[in-house]
Coordinates of C-alpha atoms in Angstrom, one line a residue:
M1 CA -26.2 -36.2 -6.9
N2 CA -28.2 -33.1 -5.8
K3 CA -26.9 -30.0 -7.4
L4 CA -26.6 -26.6 -5.7
D5 CA -29.8 -24.7 -4.7
Y6 CA -30.1 -21.0 -5.2
R7 CA -29.7 -20.6 -1.4
D8 CA -26.4 -22.4 -1.6
Y9 CA -25.2 -19.9 -4.1
I10 CA -26.3 -17.1 -1.8
V11 CA -24.2 -18.6 1.0
F12 CA -21.3 -18.9 -1.4
F13 CA -21.5 -15.3 -2.6
I14 CA -21.7 -14.1 1.0
Y15 CA -18.4 -15.9 1.5
F16 CA -17.0 -14.3 -1.7
I17 CA -18.0 -10.8 -0.5
I18 CA -16.6 -11.4 3.0
V19 CA -13.2 -12.5 1.7
S20 CA -12.9 -9.8 -1.0
A21 CA -14.0 -7.0 1.4
Y22 CA -11.6 -8.2 4.1
G23 CA -8.8 -8.4 1.5
F24 CA -9.4 -4.8 0.3
W25 CA -9.6 -3.6 3.9
I26 CA -6.2 -5.3 4.8
Y27 CA -4.7 -3.9 1.6
Y28 CA -5.6 -0.3 2.3
K29 CA -5.1 -0.5 6.1
K30 CA -1.6 -2.0 5.8
K31 CA -0.6 -0.3 2.5
T32 CA 2.8 1.4 2.7
K33 CA 3.3 4.9 1.3
T34 CA 5.8 3.7 -1.2
A35 CA 5.8 0.4 -3.1
D36 CA 8.3 -2.0 -1.6
S37 CA 9.1 -5.4 -3.1
K38 CA 9.9 -7.2 0.2
D39 CA 6.7 -5.8 1.7
Y40 CA 4.6 -6.9 -1.3
F41 CA 6.2 -10.4 -1.7
L42 CA 6.9 -11.3 1.9
A43 CA 4.7 -9.0 4.0
E44 CA 7.8 -8.3 6.0
G45 CA 7.2 -8.1 9.7
S46 CA 3.4 -7.8 9.4
L47 CA 2.1 -11.4 9.7
T48 CA 1.3 -12.8 13.1
W49 CA 2.0 -16.4 14.1
W50 CA -1.6 -17.4 13.7
A51 CA -1.7 -15.7 10.2
I52 CA 1.5 -17.6 9.2
G53 CA 0.2 -20.9 10.4
A54 CA -3.2 -20.5 8.8
S55 CA -1.7 -19.3 5.6
L56 CA 0.6 -22.3 5.4
I57 CA -2.3 -24.7 5.7
A58 CA -4.6 -22.7 3.4
S59 CA -1.9 -22.7 0.7
N60 CA -1.1 -26.4 1.3
I61 CA -4.7 -27.8 1.4
S62 CA -6.3 -27.4 -2.0
A63 CA -8.2 -29.5 -4.5
E64 CA -5.4 -32.2 -4.5
Q65 CA -6.1 -32.7 -0.7
M66 CA -9.9 -32.0 -0.5
I67 CA -10.6 -34.0 -3.7
G68 CA -7.4 -36.0 -4.4
M69 CA -6.7 -37.1 -0.8
S70 CA -10.4 -37.9 -0.1
G71 CA -10.2 -40.0 -3.3
S72 CA -7.0 -41.7 -2.0
G73 CA -8.9 -42.3 1.3
F74 CA -11.6 -44.0 -0.7
K75 CA -9.1 -46.2 -2.5
L76 CA -6.2 -46.6 0.0
G77 CA -7.7 -45.8 3.4
L78 CA -6.2 -44.1 6.4
A79 CA -2.6 -44.8 5.3
I80 CA -2.8 -41.8 3.0
S81 CA -2.9 -39.7 6.2
A82 CA 0.8 -40.3 6.6
Y83 CA 1.4 -37.3 4.3
E84 CA -0.5 -35.1 6.8
W85 CA 0.8 -36.6 10.0
M86 CA 4.4 -36.9 8.9
A87 CA 4.2 -33.3 7.7
A88 CA 3.4 -32.2 11.3
A89 CA 6.7 -33.8 12.4
T90 CA 8.4 -32.2 9.5
L91 CA 7.2 -28.7 10.3
I92 CA 8.8 -29.1 13.8
I93 CA 12.1 -30.0 12.2
V94 CA 11.9 -27.1 9.7
A95 CA 11.0 -24.7 12.5
V96 CA 14.0 -25.8 14.7
F97 CA 16.7 -26.3 12.1
F98 CA 15.8 -24.7 8.7
M99 CA 14.1 -21.4 9.7
P100 CA 17.0 -20.1 11.9
V101 CA 19.4 -20.5 8.9
Y102 CA 17.1 -18.7 6.5
L103 CA 16.4 -15.8 8.9
K104 CA 19.9 -15.4 10.2
N105 CA 21.3 -15.1 6.7
K106 CA 18.4 -12.9 5.5
I107 CA 17.2 -15.3 2.9
F108 CA 14.0 -14.2 1.1
T109 CA 13.8 -16.7 -1.8
M110 CA 15.1 -20.2 -2.3
P111 CA 17.2 -19.2 -5.4
Q112 CA 18.7 -16.4 -3.2
F113 CA 19.9 -19.1 -0.8
L114 CA 21.5 -21.0 -3.6
S115 CA 23.2 -17.9 -4.9
Q116 CA 24.5 -17.0 -1.5
R117 CA 25.6 -20.5 -0.6
Y118 CA 26.8 -21.7 -4.0
N119 CA 26.8 -19.3 -7.0
E120 CA 24.6 -17.5 -9.5
K121 CA 24.6 -20.3 -12.0
V122 CA 23.1 -22.8 -9.6
A123 CA 20.6 -20.2 -8.4
M124 CA 19.5 -19.2 -12.0
I125 CA 19.1 -22.9 -13.1
M126 CA 17.0 -23.7 -10.1
A127 CA 14.9 -20.5 -10.4
V128 CA 13.9 -21.4 -14.0
F129 CA 13.4 -25.0 -13.0
W130 CA 11.2 -24.0 -10.0
L131 CA 9.1 -21.7 -12.2
M132 CA 8.4 -24.6 -14.7
L133 CA 7.6 -27.0 -11.9
Y134 CA 5.3 -24.6 -10.1
I135 CA 3.4 -23.6 -13.2
V136 CA 3.3 -27.0 -15.1
V137 CA 2.7 -29.3 -12.2
N138 CA 1.4 -27.4 -9.2
L139 CA -0.5 -24.4 -10.5
M140 CA -2.1 -26.4 -13.3
S141 CA -3.0 -29.3 -11.1
I142 CA -4.6 -27.1 -8.4
L143 CA -6.6 -25.2 -11.0
Y144 CA -7.8 -28.3 -13.0
L145 CA -8.6 -30.5 -10.0
G146 CA -10.4 -27.6 -8.3
A147 CA -12.4 -26.8 -11.3
L148 CA -13.3 -30.5 -11.8
A149 CA -14.6 -30.7 -8.2
I150 CA -16.6 -27.5 -8.4
S151 CA -18.0 -28.5 -11.8
G152 CA -19.1 -31.8 -10.3
I153 CA -20.9 -30.1 -7.4
S154 CA -22.4 -27.2 -9.2
D155 CA -23.0 -28.7 -12.6
L156 CA -21.3 -25.6 -14.1
P157 CA -19.1 -26.2 -17.2
I158 CA -15.5 -27.0 -16.2
T159 CA -14.1 -24.3 -18.5
F160 CA -16.2 -21.7 -16.7
C161 CA -15.0 -23.1 -13.3
I162 CA -11.3 -22.9 -14.4
L163 CA -11.7 -19.3 -15.5
G164 CA -13.7 -18.3 -12.4
L165 CA -11.1 -19.8 -10.0
A166 CA -8.2 -18.1 -11.9
V167 CA -9.9 -14.6 -11.8
F168 CA -10.7 -15.0 -8.1
A169 CA -7.2 -16.1 -7.3
I170 CA -5.7 -13.2 -9.3
I171 CA -7.8 -10.7 -7.3
I172 CA -6.5 -12.0 -4.0
T173 CA -2.9 -12.4 -5.2
L174 CA -2.5 -8.8 -6.6
G175 CA -2.9 -7.5 -3.1
G176 CA 0.4 -9.1 -2.1
M177 CA 1.4 -11.4 0.7
K178 CA -0.3 -9.4 3.4
V179 CA -3.7 -9.8 1.8
I180 CA -3.0 -13.5 1.1
G181 CA -1.8 -14.1 4.6
Y182 CA -4.7 -12.5 6.4
T183 CA -7.5 -13.7 4.0
D184 CA -6.1 -17.2 4.4
V185 CA -7.3 -17.1 8.1
I186 CA -10.9 -16.8 6.8
Q187 CA -10.2 -19.5 4.2
V188 CA -8.9 -21.9 6.8
F189 CA -12.0 -21.2 9.0
F190 CA -14.3 -22.1 6.1
L191 CA -12.1 -25.1 5.1
V192 CA -12.1 -26.6 8.6
L193 CA -15.8 -25.9 9.2
G194 CA -16.9 -27.3 5.8
G195 CA -14.7 -30.4 6.2
L196 CA -15.9 -31.1 9.7
V197 CA -19.5 -30.8 8.5
A198 CA -18.9 -33.2 5.7
S199 CA -17.4 -35.8 8.1
Y200 CA -20.2 -35.3 10.6
I201 CA -22.9 -35.9 7.9
A202 CA -21.1 -39.0 6.6
L203 CA -20.6 -40.6 10.0
N204 CA -24.2 -39.8 11.0
I205 CA -25.5 -41.6 7.9
I206 CA -23.4 -44.6 8.7
S207 CA -24.7 -44.8 12.2
G208 CA -28.3 -44.4 11.0
Q209 CA -28.6 -40.9 12.6
Q210 CA -27.4 -42.2 16.0
G211 CA -24.3 -39.9 16.2
I212 CA -20.8 -39.6 14.9
V213 CA -19.2 -41.6 17.7
K214 CA -21.2 -44.7 16.9
G215 CA -20.7 -44.0 13.2
F216 CA -16.9 -43.9 13.6
A217 CA -17.0 -47.2 15.5
I218 CA -19.1 -48.8 12.8
L219 CA -16.8 -47.4 10.1
T220 CA -13.6 -48.7 11.8
D221 CA -15.1 -52.1 12.2
G222 CA -16.9 -52.4 8.9
A223 CA -14.0 -51.0 6.8
S224 CA -11.2 -52.3 9.0
E225 CA -9.1 -53.0 5.8
H226 CA -9.0 -49.2 5.3
F227 CA -7.6 -48.5 8.8
H228 CA -4.0 -49.6 8.5
L229 CA -1.3 -46.9 8.4
I230 CA 1.4 -49.3 7.3
F231 CA 0.9 -51.5 4.2
K232 CA 2.4 -55.0 3.8
K233 CA 3.8 -56.0 0.5
D234 CA 0.7 -58.1 -0.4
N235 CA -1.5 -55.0 -0.2
P236 CA -2.6 -54.0 -3.7
N237 CA -1.9 -50.4 -2.8
Y238 CA 1.7 -51.0 -1.7
M239 CA 3.1 -49.2 -4.8
D240 CA 1.6 -45.9 -3.5
L241 CA 2.6 -46.3 0.2
P242 CA 5.4 -48.9 0.5
G243 CA 5.3 -50.0 4.1
L244 CA 7.9 -48.6 6.5
S245 CA 9.1 -46.1 3.8
V246 CA 6.4 -43.7 5.1
L247 CA 8.1 -43.7 8.5
I248 CA 11.9 -44.2 7.8
G249 CA 12.2 -43.7 4.0
G250 CA 11.1 -41.6 1.1
M251 CA 8.2 -39.9 2.9
W252 CA 10.8 -37.8 4.9
I253 CA 12.4 -36.7 1.6
A254 CA 9.1 -35.7 0.1
N255 CA 8.0 -33.8 3.3
L256 CA 11.4 -32.1 4.1
S257 CA 11.8 -30.9 0.5
Y258 CA 8.2 -29.6 0.4
W259 CA 8.1 -27.9 3.8
G260 CA 11.7 -26.8 4.1
C261 CA 13.0 -26.1 0.6
N262 CA 9.9 -24.7 -1.1
Q263 CA 9.4 -21.0 -1.8
Y264 CA 5.7 -21.6 -1.9
I265 CA 5.7 -22.7 1.7
T266 CA 8.6 -21.0 3.5
Q267 CA 7.7 -17.6 2.0
R268 CA 5.0 -17.2 4.7
A269 CA 7.6 -17.3 7.5
L270 CA 10.6 -15.6 5.8
G271 CA 9.4 -12.1 6.6
A272 CA 8.8 -12.7 10.3
S273 CA 11.1 -12.9 13.4
L274 CA 12.3 -16.3 14.4
P275 CA 10.0 -16.7 17.5
V276 CA 6.9 -15.7 15.4
A277 CA 8.0 -17.9 12.5
R278 CA 8.4 -20.9 14.8
A279 CA 5.1 -20.3 16.5
G280 CA 3.4 -20.1 13.1
L281 CA 5.0 -23.4 11.9
L282 CA 4.0 -25.1 15.2
F283 CA 0.4 -23.9 14.8
A284 CA 0.4 -25.3 11.2
A285 CA 1.7 -28.6 12.6
F286 CA -1.3 -28.8 15.0
L287 CA -3.7 -28.0 12.1
K288 CA -2.0 -30.8 10.1
M289 CA -2.9 -33.3 12.7
L290 CA -6.5 -32.4 12.2
M291 CA -6.5 -32.6 8.4
P292 CA -7.2 -36.4 8.0
V293 CA -10.5 -35.9 9.8
I294 CA -11.4 -33.3 7.2
V295 CA -10.1 -34.9 4.0
V296 CA -9.5 -38.7 4.6
I297 CA -12.3 -39.8 6.8
P298 CA -14.9 -38.6 4.3
G299 CA -13.3 -40.7 1.6
I300 CA -13.3 -43.8 3.8
A301 CA -16.9 -43.1 4.7
V302 CA -18.0 -43.0 1.1
Y303 CA -16.1 -46.3 0.5
Y304 CA -18.1 -47.9 3.4
I305 CA -21.4 -46.4 2.1
I306 CA -20.8 -47.9 -1.4
K307 CA -19.5 -51.2 0.0
E308 CA -22.5 -51.7 2.3
K309 CA -24.9 -50.4 -0.4
I310 CA -26.4 -47.7 1.9
P311 CA -28.8 -45.9 -0.4
A312 CA -27.5 -42.4 0.5
I313 CA -25.0 -42.5 -2.3
S314 CA -25.5 -44.4 -5.6
P315 CA -22.4 -46.3 -6.8
D316 CA -23.2 -44.8 -10.3
S317 CA -22.3 -41.3 -9.0
L318 CA -18.7 -42.4 -8.8
L319 CA -18.5 -43.8 -12.3
T320 CA -16.8 -42.2 -15.2
S321 CA -18.4 -41.8 -18.6
S322 CA -16.6 -45.1 -19.5
G323 CA -18.0 -46.9 -16.5
V324 CA -14.8 -46.9 -14.4
Q325 CA -15.0 -46.0 -10.7
D326 CA -13.3 -42.6 -10.1
P327 CA -12.0 -42.1 -6.5
N328 CA -11.9 -38.3 -7.2
K329 CA -15.7 -38.2 -7.2
A330 CA -16.0 -39.5 -3.6
Y331 CA -15.8 -36.1 -1.9
P332 CA -18.2 -34.3 -4.4
A333 CA -20.6 -37.3 -3.9
L334 CA -20.6 -36.7 -0.2
L335 CA -21.2 -33.0 -0.5
G336 CA -24.3 -33.8 -2.5
L337 CA -25.8 -35.2 0.7
L338 CA -25.6 -32.0 2.6
P339 CA -28.7 -30.0 3.2
V340 CA -29.4 -26.7 1.5
G341 CA -27.2 -24.0 3.0
L342 CA -24.6 -26.4 4.4
K343 CA -23.9 -27.5 0.9
G344 CA -23.2 -23.9 0.0
L345 CA -20.9 -23.6 3.0
S346 CA -18.9 -26.7 2.0
F347 CA -18.8 -25.4 -1.6
A348 CA -17.3 -22.2 -0.2
A349 CA -14.8 -24.2 1.9
L350 CA -13.7 -26.1 -1.2
T351 CA -13.4 -22.9 -3.2
A352 CA -11.5 -21.3 -0.3
A353 CA -9.0 -24.1 -0.3
I354 CA -8.4 -23.9 -4.1
V355 CA -8.2 -20.1 -4.2
A356 CA -5.8 -19.9 -1.3
S357 CA -3.5 -22.4 -2.9
L358 CA -3.6 -20.7 -6.3
A359 CA -2.9 -17.3 -4.7
G360 CA 0.0 -18.6 -2.7
K361 CA 1.5 -20.5 -5.6
A362 CA 1.1 -17.5 -8.0
N363 CA 2.7 -15.2 -5.4
S364 CA 5.7 -17.5 -5.1
I365 CA 6.1 -17.7 -8.9
A366 CA 6.0 -13.9 -9.0
T367 CA 8.6 -13.6 -6.2
I368 CA 11.1 -16.0 -7.8
F369 CA 10.7 -14.5 -11.3
T370 CA 10.9 -10.8 -10.1
L371 CA 13.7 -11.0 -7.5
D372 CA 15.7 -13.9 -8.9
I373 CA 15.4 -13.7 -12.7
Y374 CA 14.1 -10.2 -13.8
K375 CA 16.1 -8.2 -11.3
K376 CA 19.3 -10.1 -11.8
A377 CA 19.2 -11.0 -15.5
F378 CA 17.1 -8.3 -17.2
N379 CA 17.0 -5.1 -15.1
P380 CA 19.5 -5.0 -12.1
G381 CA 18.7 -1.3 -11.5
A382 CA 14.9 -1.7 -11.3
G383 CA 13.2 0.4 -8.6
E384 CA 10.9 -1.0 -6.0
G385 CA 7.8 0.2 -7.7
R386 CA 8.9 -1.4 -11.0
L387 CA 9.6 -4.7 -9.2
V388 CA 6.1 -4.8 -7.7
N389 CA 4.5 -4.1 -11.1
V390 CA 6.5 -6.9 -12.7
G391 CA 5.4 -9.2 -9.9
K392 CA 1.8 -8.3 -10.6
I393 CA 2.2 -8.9 -14.3
T394 CA 3.9 -12.3 -13.6
V395 CA 0.9 -13.3 -11.4
V396 CA -1.5 -12.7 -14.4
V397 CA 0.7 -14.3 -17.0
S398 CA 1.4 -17.4 -14.8
M399 CA -2.3 -17.9 -14.1
L400 CA -3.1 -17.6 -17.9
L401 CA -0.5 -20.2 -18.7
A402 CA -2.0 -22.5 -16.0
V403 CA -5.5 -21.9 -17.5
V404 CA -4.3 -22.9 -21.0
L405 CA -2.5 -26.0 -19.8
S406 CA -5.5 -27.0 -17.7
L407 CA -7.7 -26.8 -20.8
I408 CA -5.2 -28.6 -23.1
V409 CA -3.7 -31.4 -21.0
G410 CA -5.5 -31.4 -17.6
D411 CA -7.9 -34.2 -18.5
A412 CA -5.2 -36.4 -20.0
L413 CA -3.0 -36.2 -16.8
M414 CA -5.6 -35.9 -14.0
G415 CA -9.0 -36.6 -15.5
E416 CA -11.5 -39.3 -14.9
G417 CA -10.3 -42.4 -12.9
K418 CA -6.9 -41.0 -12.0
Q419 CA -5.6 -40.2 -8.5
G420 CA -4.7 -36.5 -8.8
F421 CA -3.0 -36.4 -5.4
Q422 CA -0.7 -39.3 -6.2
Y423 CA 0.1 -37.8 -9.7
I424 CA 1.4 -34.6 -8.0
Q425 CA 3.4 -36.6 -5.4
E426 CA 5.1 -38.9 -7.9
Y427 CA 6.1 -36.2 -10.4
T428 CA 7.3 -33.8 -7.8
G429 CA 9.3 -36.7 -6.5
F430 CA 11.5 -36.5 -9.6
V431 CA 13.2 -33.4 -8.3
S432 CA 12.6 -33.5 -4.5
P433 CA 15.6 -35.8 -3.6
G434 CA 18.1 -33.6 -5.5
I435 CA 16.7 -30.4 -4.1
F436 CA 16.7 -31.6 -0.5
A437 CA 20.3 -33.0 -0.8
M438 CA 21.5 -29.7 -2.2
F439 CA 19.9 -27.7 0.6
I440 CA 20.7 -30.0 3.6
L441 CA 24.4 -30.3 2.7
G442 CA 24.5 -26.6 1.9
F443 CA 23.1 -25.9 5.4
F444 CA 25.3 -28.1 7.5
W445 CA 28.5 -29.1 5.5
K446 CA 30.7 -26.1 4.7
K447 CA 32.8 -28.1 2.2
T448 CA 29.9 -28.6 -0.3
T449 CA 30.8 -27.1 -3.6
S450 CA 28.7 -25.5 -6.4
N451 CA 29.4 -28.3 -8.9
A452 CA 28.2 -30.8 -6.3
A453 CA 25.0 -28.9 -6.0
L454 CA 24.6 -29.0 -9.8
F455 CA 25.2 -32.7 -9.7
A456 CA 22.3 -33.1 -7.2
T457 CA 20.0 -31.0 -9.4
V458 CA 20.7 -32.5 -12.8
G459 CA 22.0 -35.9 -11.7
G460 CA 19.1 -36.4 -9.3
F461 CA 16.6 -35.8 -12.0
I462 CA 18.3 -38.1 -14.5
T463 CA 18.6 -40.9 -11.9
S464 CA 14.9 -40.5 -11.1
V465 CA 13.9 -40.8 -14.8
I466 CA 16.2 -43.9 -15.2
L467 CA 14.7 -45.6 -12.2
K468 CA 11.2 -44.7 -13.3
F469 CA 11.6 -46.4 -16.7
L470 CA 14.0 -49.2 -15.5
P471 CA 11.3 -51.9 -15.6
G472 CA 11.2 -51.4 -19.4
W473 CA 14.9 -52.4 -19.6
V474 CA 15.6 -54.6 -16.6
D475 CA 13.5 -57.2 -14.7
L476 CA 13.2 -55.8 -11.1
A477 CA 11.5 -59.0 -9.8
P478 CA 14.7 -60.2 -7.9
L479 CA 14.5 -57.0 -5.8
H480 CA 11.1 -58.0 -4.6
D481 CA 12.6 -60.1 -1.8
Y482 CA 14.5 -57.1 -0.4
G483 CA 11.4 -54.9 -0.4
W484 CA 12.6 -52.6 -3.3
S485 CA 10.0 -53.6 -5.9
V486 CA 6.5 -54.8 -6.2
A487 CA 4.3 -55.9 -9.1
N488 CA 2.1 -53.1 -10.5
S489 CA -1.5 -53.6 -11.9
S490 CA 0.0 -55.0 -15.1
G491 CA 2.1 -57.6 -13.3
V492 CA 5.4 -55.8 -14.1
F493 CA 7.8 -55.3 -11.1
E494 CA 8.3 -51.6 -10.5
M495 CA 10.0 -49.6 -7.8
P496 CA 7.5 -47.7 -5.6
F497 CA 8.2 -44.0 -6.2
M498 CA 8.8 -43.4 -2.5
D499 CA 11.6 -46.0 -2.4
R500 CA 12.9 -44.4 -5.6
M501 CA 13.1 -41.0 -3.9
L502 CA 15.2 -42.5 -1.1
I503 CA 17.6 -44.2 -3.5
V504 CA 18.0 -41.0 -5.6
F505 CA 18.6 -39.0 -2.4
A506 CA 21.4 -41.4 -1.4
V507 CA 22.9 -41.2 -4.9
C508 CA 22.8 -37.4 -4.7
V509 CA 24.4 -37.2 -1.3
I510 CA 27.2 -39.7 -2.2
G511 CA 27.9 -37.9 -5.5
M512 CA 28.0 -34.5 -3.8
Y513 CA 30.3 -35.8 -1.1
F514 CA 32.9 -37.2 -3.6
I515 CA 32.7 -34.2 -5.9
S516 CA 33.1 -31.8 -3.0
I517 CA 36.1 -33.7 -1.5
Y518 CA 37.8 -33.8 -4.9
E519 CA 37.3 -30.1 -5.5
N520 CA 38.3 -29.2 -1.9
K521 CA 41.7 -30.9 -2.6
K522 CA 42.0 -28.8 -5.8
G523 CA 41.7 -25.7 -3.7
V524 CA 38.1 -24.7 -4.5
V525 CA 36.8 -22.3 -1.9
T526 CA 33.1 -22.5 -0.9
N527 CA 30.7 -19.8 0.3
G528 CA 29.7 -20.3 3.9
L529 CA 26.6 -19.4 5.8
E530 CA 26.2 -18.1 9.3
V531 CA 25.3 -21.2 11.3
D532 CA 25.9 -21.8 15.0
A533 CA 24.5 -24.2 17.6
K534 CA 22.8 -21.3 19.6
M535 CA 20.4 -20.7 16.6
F536 CA 18.7 -24.0 17.2
K537 CA 17.7 -23.4 20.8
V538 CA 13.9 -23.3 21.2
S539 CA 11.6 -21.8 23.8
T540 CA 9.9 -24.0 26.5
S541 CA 6.5 -23.4 25.0
F542 CA 7.6 -24.5 21.6
A543 CA 9.3 -27.6 23.1
V544 CA 6.1 -28.5 24.9
G545 CA 4.0 -28.1 21.8
A546 CA 6.4 -30.2 19.8
L547 CA 6.3 -33.0 22.4
I548 CA 2.5 -33.0 22.3
I549 CA 2.5 -33.5 18.6
V550 CA 5.1 -36.3 18.8
A551 CA 3.1 -38.1 21.5
M552 CA -0.1 -37.8 19.3
L553 CA 1.8 -39.3 16.3
V554 CA 3.1 -42.2 18.4
A555 CA -0.4 -42.9 19.8
L556 CA -2.0 -42.8 16.3
Y557 CA 0.6 -45.2 14.7
T558 CA 0.3 -47.5 17.7
A559 CA -3.5 -47.6 17.4
F560 CA -3.7 -48.0 13.6
W561 CA -0.5 -49.9 12.8

């Protein structure tokens, strides 16, 4: 693989200077006279709909998508796009039903919602739990996978890449949500442009320099096995994407929990008015529809190039040191084909995606720790300036922890030969069902009690662990006929993690129902929220945009079923 030329580094540093200069300009232009925690953490009232939408995508699309999802495209095919396209539908649901509840009840953090709806115990447990999840799973994985990709492209030591990404992200994050939100617009521009260039180059190579339309036609015909959105049970990748579960099962749990109950995501819209927040979420949904072109098609293209032995990419460039094919090397291998200058642009796009996600995640960690743990448990009388300073310290500390974890365990969990994107999805799925059950019943069923919410949190996690390790205790082969299990690579029948999430969600909802009914009869009084039907009415323009997205989804699933 060709490494970066000095001219590519010039392009990259131009990007770095532009983003940094714009960030400083935003910081000083919109800086308030007095430090205010809501302004720092939420950019209250200052983000436009396009800044919210761009920031959502910039924070979501990182190394796990650019590298991990391209790797999954190489291994699984177009089916991995379900995460992106179903997310577009999910964003519409969140905009219509979730955002009005948050904004009407002046919710600024997810633990605050739990405190307001349930009690402080539930809120504090989940605040600590979210911090651990965000740092140990999300922040570490983004940092490690990002550094792995940049190291592969630039030939720089991975330790240097980890430290460089962490420092760059800290610089952006310390400016607060306003700086993150507006610099993310630039990040998304580089991200989309770089991804489109990579796809263009790949399809042009496949067509023999006869254009991307012919290249795509050749790709869909020559790699037809990689253009199915729904897997049958005999597909070797069924464990990762179990058939109809991506349409009517666990995929909804994963997406609704991520996009609707996640501080990291909803924080962008919590400081805006409802019309602006909804417009931003709808814009993000349209961008989501574009993402597979940027992150999945390149992976499928590399699969075809290797399969057909097109000399542009050597199969050896995807091998690990032990000789195993590594899907995570597909995207870096493709970037190696770009001409000087464009390679630097794509390098900048990849860095933009990583830094934007790191900054967004670190800001959310700082928000939860400062407002939901420090202010409540350690210093209830803290002034606004003190809270902002604690938030900045938390950004630095959390990033340092992520750096240490990346250096110690990153390679063991997400190193050579492993699908980083699927790692994140599966282990986040241990908690997603319980969190989503706790939120959805808290929104729309007034009788839900605090103990029921605790059951969903703790019981959901324990149930997930039991089902994960069940094959070691029980033979799941009889469930195969009912579609609930499939043989893994070792021949042992396991439950696909997406099906596991659906079962755990059902267990949580049923358990919460009976606990709540029992406690209601005992006279337990629950805390309500302001919810009424008028909140869910949408504008005509929003409805039209939502219908266009739904029509696009129907067309795609019809074409590539």
